[in-house]
Amino acid sequence: TPRKEAHDEL
Amino acid sequence: MNIFRFAGDMTHLVSVLLLLLKIYATKSCSGISLKTQELYALVFLTRYLDLFTDFISIYNTVMKVIFITSSLAIVWCMRAHPTVRRSYDRDQDTFRHHFLVLLSFIMALFFPDLFTTREVLWAFSIYLEAVAILPQLVLLQRCRNVDNLTTHYIFFLGSYRALYVLNWIYRYFTEKHAGRWISWISGLVQTVLYLDFFYYYFISWKSSEKLRLPA
């Protein structure tokens, strides 16, 4: 999901 | 993870190491804005709330711990270390950074991705980071002689988010992952704020003179 993807960024 | 994202994280890590080196090697924080360091500590504390709840990868966790602990250590050093604190230019570092915190928080309340505590704080950290460098850039204009380590620190700190923007562009074309517009816009604003500095940094490097921002 875009949300999780974005949260894997620092 | 793509090369731009990894390069961005490594650039960010190098900027932190350069700042720690400058403070440790010179036992001084002259030319460094405590307000920018405080804003960055707040950015990491509000962005990495999921540090203990969501495990993504060893790399992700290690980097978050490094950024949180280093930013807090630098703030502590500049406020409390007997030798370092004396070199803090308190009367030059006068940017009203509380307004940046307030503005970012209001923005996060109105424009979060989801209206949940974690998402609002995440958006707050993204908006705040976009403007966190302002006190440091203002201080740089006021301080005439800034040592090279400090200018390299600012250069790497500014470059990391520019690499993140490239990472989002790359992901957009390869993974069809549109990314989050909050990150896109804030990342672009953050990078644009450095353009002026990047220009003078390049000029000083070419003419191999000290970096001087115009008054």
PDB file of C-alpha atoms in Angstrom, chain B residues 58-213:
ATOM      1  CA  ILE B  58      17.101  -3.928  10.374  1.00  0.00           C
ATOM      2  CA  TYR B  59      18.382  -1.156   8.120  1.00  0.00           C
ATOM      3  CA  ASN B  60      15.265   0.951   8.693  1.00  0.00           C
ATOM      4  CA  THR B  61      15.403   0.520  12.455  1.00  0.00           C
ATOM      5  CA  VAL B  62      19.145   1.166  12.714  1.00  0.00           C
ATOM      6  CA  MET B  63      18.913   4.368  10.653  1.00  0.00           C
ATOM      7  CA  LYS B  64      15.986   5.658  12.710  1.00  0.00           C
ATOM      8  CA  VAL B  65      17.873   5.015  15.946  1.00  0.00           C
ATOM      9  CA  ILE B  66      20.968   6.750  14.557  1.00  0.00           C
ATOM     10  CA  PHE B  67      19.040   9.853  13.475  1.00  0.00           C
ATOM     11  CA  ILE B  68      17.083  10.150  16.724  1.00  0.00           C
ATOM     12  CA  THR B  69      20.045   9.596  19.043  1.00  0.00           C
ATOM     13  CA  SER B  70      22.440  11.812  17.068  1.00  0.00           C
ATOM     14  CA  SER B  71      20.021  14.739  16.848  1.00  0.00           C
ATOM     15  CA  LEU B  72      19.275  14.525  20.584  1.00  0.00           C
ATOM     16  CA  ALA B  73      22.992  14.191  21.382  1.00  0.00           C
ATOM     17  CA  ILE B  74      23.796  17.300  19.335  1.00  0.00           C
ATOM     18  CA  VAL B  75      21.053  19.330  21.026  1.00  0.00           C
ATOM     19  CA  TRP B  76      22.324  18.142  24.424  1.00  0.00           C
ATOM     20  CA  CYS B  77      25.918  19.028  23.466  1.00  0.00           C
ATOM     21  CA  MET B  78      25.001  22.536  22.364  1.00  0.00           C
ATOM     22  CA  ARG B  79      22.882  23.154  25.456  1.00  0.00           C
ATOM     23  CA  ALA B  80      24.758  21.395  28.220  1.00  0.00           C
ATOM     24  CA  HIS B  81      28.280  20.276  27.274  1.00  0.00           C
ATOM     25  CA  PRO B  82      30.545  22.563  29.378  1.00  0.00           C
ATOM     26  CA  THR B  83      33.011  23.274  26.542  1.00  0.00           C
ATOM     27  CA  VAL B  84      30.787  23.142  23.455  1.00  0.00           C
ATOM     28  CA  ARG B  85      27.948  25.260  24.839  1.00  0.00           C
ATOM     29  CA  ARG B  86      30.262  28.239  25.292  1.00  0.00           C
ATOM     30  CA  SER B  87      30.832  28.454  21.520  1.00  0.00           C
ATOM     31  CA  TYR B  88      27.127  28.635  20.673  1.00  0.00           C
ATOM     32  CA  ASP B  89      26.346  32.042  19.124  1.00  0.00           C
ATOM     33  CA  ARG B  90      23.119  32.563  21.072  1.00  0.00           C
ATOM     34  CA  ASP B  91      22.729  36.197  20.091  1.00  0.00           C
ATOM     35  CA  GLN B  92      23.080  35.381  16.379  1.00  0.00           C
ATOM     36  CA  ASP B  93      20.769  32.356  16.349  1.00  0.00           C
ATOM     37  CA  THR B  94      17.583  34.367  16.754  1.00  0.00           C
ATOM     38  CA  PHE B  95      15.196  32.826  14.210  1.00  0.00           C
ATOM     39  CA  ARG B  96      11.695  32.459  15.740  1.00  0.00           C
ATOM     40  CA  HIS B  97      11.577  28.723  15.148  1.00  0.00           C
ATOM     41  CA  HIS B  98       8.506  28.303  17.343  1.00  0.00           C
ATOM     42  CA  PHE B  99       6.487  29.807  14.514  1.00  0.00           C
ATOM     43  CA  LEU B 100       7.813  27.092  12.192  1.00  0.00           C
ATOM     44  CA  VAL B 101       6.612  24.441  14.653  1.00  0.00           C
ATOM     45  CA  LEU B 102       3.210  26.083  15.017  1.00  0.00           C
ATOM     46  CA  LEU B 103       2.775  26.584  11.258  1.00  0.00           C
ATOM     47  CA  SER B 104       3.777  22.991  10.496  1.00  0.00           C
ATOM     48  CA  PHE B 105       1.405  21.661  13.130  1.00  0.00           C
ATOM     49  CA  ILE B 106      -1.509  23.683  11.764  1.00  0.00           C
ATOM     50  CA  MET B 107      -0.660  22.501   8.244  1.00  0.00           C
ATOM     51  CA  ALA B 108      -0.615  18.898   9.526  1.00  0.00           C
ATOM     52  CA  LEU B 109      -4.018  19.337  11.151  1.00  0.00           C
ATOM     53  CA  PHE B 110      -5.527  20.642   7.918  1.00  0.00           C
ATOM     54  CA  PHE B 111      -3.613  18.505   5.420  1.00  0.00           C
ATOM     55  CA  PRO B 112      -2.783  15.081   6.814  1.00  0.00           C
ATOM     56  CA  ASP B 113      -3.095  11.994   4.655  1.00  0.00           C
ATOM     57  CA  LEU B 114      -5.361  10.436   7.268  1.00  0.00           C
ATOM     58  CA  PHE B 115      -6.722  12.173  10.322  1.00  0.00           C
ATOM     59  CA  THR B 116      -5.114   9.860  12.833  1.00  0.00           C
ATOM     60  CA  THR B 117      -2.600  10.825  15.497  1.00  0.00           C
ATOM     61  CA  ARG B 118       0.233   9.024  13.784  1.00  0.00           C
ATOM     62  CA  GLU B 119      -0.510  10.377  10.315  1.00  0.00           C
ATOM     63  CA  VAL B 120      -0.965  13.936  11.592  1.00  0.00           C
ATOM     64  CA  LEU B 121       2.372  13.728  13.426  1.00  0.00           C
ATOM     65  CA  TRP B 122       3.999  12.159  10.376  1.00  0.00           C
ATOM     66  CA  ALA B 123       2.706  15.021   8.169  1.00  0.00           C
ATOM     67  CA  PHE B 124       3.857  17.488  10.858  1.00  0.00           C
ATOM     68  CA  SER B 125       7.374  16.020  10.713  1.00  0.00           C
ATOM     69  CA  ILE B 126       7.419  16.249   6.915  1.00  0.00           C
ATOM     70  CA  TYR B 127       6.227  19.867   6.844  1.00  0.00           C
ATOM     71  CA  LEU B 128       8.588  20.845   9.669  1.00  0.00           C
ATOM     72  CA  GLU B 129      11.608  19.271   8.033  1.00  0.00           C
ATOM     73  CA  ALA B 130      10.960  21.302   4.884  1.00  0.00           C
ATOM     74  CA  VAL B 131      11.598  24.527   6.816  1.00  0.00           C
ATOM     75  CA  ALA B 132      13.884  23.267   9.608  1.00  0.00           C
ATOM     76  CA  ILE B 133      17.029  24.527   7.850  1.00  0.00           C
ATOM     77  CA  LEU B 134      15.885  28.171   7.847  1.00  0.00           C
ATOM     78  CA  PRO B 135      17.449  29.141  11.213  1.00  0.00           C
ATOM     79  CA  GLN B 136      20.730  27.575  10.071  1.00  0.00           C
ATOM     80  CA  LEU B 137      20.718  29.422   6.726  1.00  0.00           C
ATOM     81  CA  VAL B 138      19.949  32.725   8.469  1.00  0.00           C
ATOM     82  CA  LEU B 139      22.769  32.102  10.951  1.00  0.00           C
ATOM     83  CA  LEU B 140      25.103  31.278   8.054  1.00  0.00           C
ATOM     84  CA  GLN B 141      24.367  34.663   6.486  1.00  0.00           C
ATOM     85  CA  ARG B 142      25.168  36.410   9.752  1.00  0.00           C
ATOM     86  CA  CYS B 143      28.328  34.500  10.593  1.00  0.00           C
ATOM     87  CA  ARG B 144      31.053  35.634   8.253  1.00  0.00           C
ATOM     88  CA  ASN B 145      33.684  32.990   8.869  1.00  0.00           C
ATOM     89  CA  VAL B 146      32.104  29.539   8.916  1.00  0.00           C
ATOM     90  CA  ASP B 147      34.404  26.536   8.926  1.00  0.00           C
ATOM     91  CA  ASN B 148      34.427  24.105   6.018  1.00  0.00           C
ATOM     92  CA  LEU B 149      33.003  21.208   8.033  1.00  0.00           C
ATOM     93  CA  THR B 150      29.890  23.257   8.715  1.00  0.00           C
ATOM     94  CA  THR B 151      29.391  24.137   5.053  1.00  0.00           C
ATOM     95  CA  HIS B 152      29.928  20.485   4.030  1.00  0.00           C
ATOM     96  CA  TYR B 153      27.416  19.462   6.710  1.00  0.00           C
ATOM     97  CA  ILE B 154      24.771  21.805   5.246  1.00  0.00           C
ATOM     98  CA  PHE B 155      25.582  20.671   1.708  1.00  0.00           C
ATOM     99  CA  PHE B 156      25.042  16.983   2.538  1.00  0.00           C
ATOM    100  CA  LEU B 157      21.962  17.756   4.615  1.00  0.00           C
ATOM    101  CA  GLY B 158      20.441  19.601   1.664  1.00  0.00           C
ATOM    102  CA  SER B 159      21.462  16.955  -0.856  1.00  0.00           C
ATOM    103  CA  TYR B 160      19.799  14.032   0.905  1.00  0.00           C
ATOM    104  CA  ARG B 161      16.251  15.291   0.335  1.00  0.00           C
ATOM    105  CA  ALA B 162      17.087  16.179  -3.280  1.00  0.00           C
ATOM    106  CA  LEU B 163      18.103  12.513  -3.730  1.00  0.00           C
ATOM    107  CA  TYR B 164      14.796  11.505  -2.128  1.00  0.00           C
ATOM    108  CA  VAL B 165      12.969  13.557  -4.755  1.00  0.00           C
ATOM    109  CA  LEU B 166      14.882  11.628  -7.435  1.00  0.00           C
ATOM    110  CA  ASN B 167      13.898   8.427  -5.595  1.00  0.00           C
ATOM    111  CA  TRP B 168      10.205   9.402  -5.816  1.00  0.00           C
ATOM    112  CA  ILE B 169      10.552  10.229  -9.509  1.00  0.00           C
ATOM    113  CA  TYR B 170      12.280   6.891 -10.096  1.00  0.00           C
ATOM    114  CA  ARG B 171       9.592   5.002  -8.161  1.00  0.00           C
ATOM    115  CA  TYR B 172       6.866   6.851 -10.044  1.00  0.00           C
ATOM    116  CA  PHE B 173       8.200   5.615 -13.398  1.00  0.00           C
ATOM    117  CA  THR B 174       9.226   2.138 -12.315  1.00  0.00           C
ATOM    118  CA  GLU B 175       6.802   1.009  -9.622  1.00  0.00           C
ATOM    119  CA  LYS B 176       3.893   3.196 -10.704  1.00  0.00           C
ATOM    120  CA  HIS B 177       4.022   4.245  -7.039  1.00  0.00           C
ATOM    121  CA  ALA B 178       2.709   7.799  -7.026  1.00  0.00           C
ATOM    122  CA  GLY B 179       4.139   8.434  -3.583  1.00  0.00           C
ATOM    123  CA  ARG B 180       2.551  10.836  -1.179  1.00  0.00           C
ATOM    124  CA  TRP B 181       1.943  14.369  -2.350  1.00  0.00           C
ATOM    125  CA  ILE B 182       2.855  15.598   1.169  1.00  0.00           C
ATOM    126  CA  SER B 183       6.356  14.164   0.725  1.00  0.00           C
ATOM    127  CA  TRP B 184       6.620  15.397  -2.858  1.00  0.00           C
ATOM    128  CA  ILE B 185       5.700  19.012  -2.153  1.00  0.00           C
ATOM    129  CA  SER B 186       7.609  19.292   1.124  1.00  0.00           C
ATOM    130  CA  GLY B 187      10.655  17.604  -0.378  1.00  0.00           C
ATOM    131  CA  LEU B 188      10.636  20.053  -3.289  1.00  0.00           C
ATOM    132  CA  VAL B 189      10.181  23.078  -1.010  1.00  0.00           C
ATOM    133  CA  GLN B 190      12.985  21.799   1.222  1.00  0.00           C
ATOM    134  CA  THR B 191      15.352  21.369  -1.726  1.00  0.00           C
ATOM    135  CA  VAL B 192      14.453  24.751  -3.242  1.00  0.00           C
ATOM    136  CA  LEU B 193      15.339  26.456   0.056  1.00  0.00           C
ATOM    137  CA  TYR B 194      18.885  25.134  -0.397  1.00  0.00           C
ATOM    138  CA  LEU B 195      19.335  26.273  -4.010  1.00  0.00           C
ATOM    139  CA  ASP B 196      20.815  29.603  -2.947  1.00  0.00           C
ATOM    140  CA  PHE B 197      23.252  27.831  -0.623  1.00  0.00           C
ATOM    141  CA  PHE B 198      24.145  25.226  -3.270  1.00  0.00           C
ATOM    142  CA  TYR B 199      25.016  28.030  -5.680  1.00  0.00           C
ATOM    143  CA  TYR B 200      27.417  29.737  -3.268  1.00  0.00           C
ATOM    144  CA  TYR B 201      28.778  26.359  -2.146  1.00  0.00           C
ATOM    145  CA  PHE B 202      29.633  25.544  -5.792  1.00  0.00           C
ATOM    146  CA  ILE B 203      31.154  29.015  -6.341  1.00  0.00           C
ATOM    147  CA  SER B 204      33.319  28.680  -3.226  1.00  0.00           C
ATOM    148  CA  TRP B 205      34.398  25.198  -4.295  1.00  0.00           C
ATOM    149  CA  LYS B 206      35.333  26.381  -7.838  1.00  0.00           C
ATOM    150  CA  SER B 207      37.193  29.449  -6.631  1.00  0.00           C
ATOM    151  CA  SER B 208      38.521  27.381  -3.689  1.00  0.00           C
ATOM    152  CA  GLU B 209      37.661  30.218  -1.368  1.00  0.00           C
ATOM    153  CA  LYS B 210      35.686  30.245   1.858  1.00  0.00           C
ATOM    154  CA  LEU B 211      31.932  30.052   1.350  1.00  0.00           C
ATOM    155  CA  ARG B 212      30.362  33.471   1.828  1.00  0.00           C
ATOM    156  CA  LEU B 213      26.624  34.007   1.616  1.00  0.00           C
TER     157      LEU B 213
END
